[in-house]
Amino acid sequence: MAKRCDICGKGPQVGNAVSHSHVLTKRRWLPNLQSVRANVNGTVKRVRVCTRCLKSGRVARAV
């Protein structure tokens, strides 16, 4: 499954892990995704949402 937010589309970021000797190896920063039940177009669906969208109130959580 893709590590991508269903609301804002935030996905993995890539860069380098830098060791003490400055040897660079590739690494990924993954978004903090939570699986929540949310109201989507009037129906309750399970969506994967990043915590930034949850905190900002972009997602209407189902009761």
C-alpha positions as a printed NumPy array, in Angstrom:
array([[  0.   ,   0.   ,   0.   ],
       [  1.263,   3.478,  -0.847],
       [  2.507,   5.546,   2.086],
       [  0.513,   8.592,   1.03 ],
       [ -2.09 ,  10.737,   2.776],
       [ -5.535,  10.412,   1.189],
       [ -6.343,  14.081,   1.965],
       [ -3.27 ,  16.185,   1.169],
       [ -1.171,  13.666,  -0.774],
       [  1.849,  13.907,   1.508],
       [  4.27 ,  11.047,   0.795],
       [  7.791,   9.895,   1.632],
       [ 10.662,  12.368,   1.443],
       [ 14.124,  11.192,   0.414],
       [ 17.573,  12.349,   1.388],
       [ 20.879,  11.216,   2.791],
       [ 21.793,   9.692,   6.123],
       [ 25.123,  11.268,   7.074],
       [ 27.452,   9.194,   9.221],
       [ 30.207,  10.53 ,  11.482],
       [ 32.742,   9.959,   8.673],
       [ 30.38 ,  11.8  ,   6.288],
       [ 29.549,   8.698,   4.239],
       [ 26.196,   9.363,   2.573],
       [ 23.582,   6.634,   2.223],
       [ 20.038,   7.086,   0.962],
       [ 17.209,   7.169,   3.491],
       [ 13.481,   7.973,   3.601],
       [ 11.333,  10.049,   5.934],
       [  7.861,   8.527,   6.055],
       [  4.736,  10.553,   6.904],
       [  2.92 ,   9.753,  10.147],
       [ -0.196,   8.111,   8.693],
       [ -3.139,   7.014,  10.803],
       [ -6.   ,   4.828,   9.622],
       [ -9.219,   6.58 ,  10.687],
       [-12.923,   6.267,   9.963],
       [-14.008,   9.502,   8.324],
       [-17.053,  10.952,   6.622],
       [-16.243,  11.135,   2.908],
       [-19.052,  12.532,   0.721],
       [-21.665,  11.564,   3.298],
       [-20.476,   7.966,   3.728],
       [-18.208,   6.501,   6.379],
       [-14.933,   5.217,   4.937],
       [-11.622,   4.082,   6.377],
       [ -8.893,   6.402,   5.067],
       [ -5.185,   6.8  ,   5.723],
       [ -4.574,  10.36 ,   6.879],
       [ -1.444,  12.16 ,   8.059],
       [ -1.517,  13.603,  11.567],
       [ -1.163,  17.135,  10.21 ],
       [ -4.545,  16.806,   8.46 ],
       [ -6.072,  15.317,  11.615],
       [ -4.843,  18.159,  13.811],
       [ -5.891,  20.898,  11.384],
       [ -9.442,  19.557,  11.171],
       [ -9.41 ,  18.758,   7.45 ],
       [-10.915,  15.357,   8.249],
       [-14.409,  14.908,   9.663],
       [-14.06 ,  11.807,  11.83 ],
       [-16.997,   9.401,  12.02 ],
       [-18.521,   8.772,  15.422]])
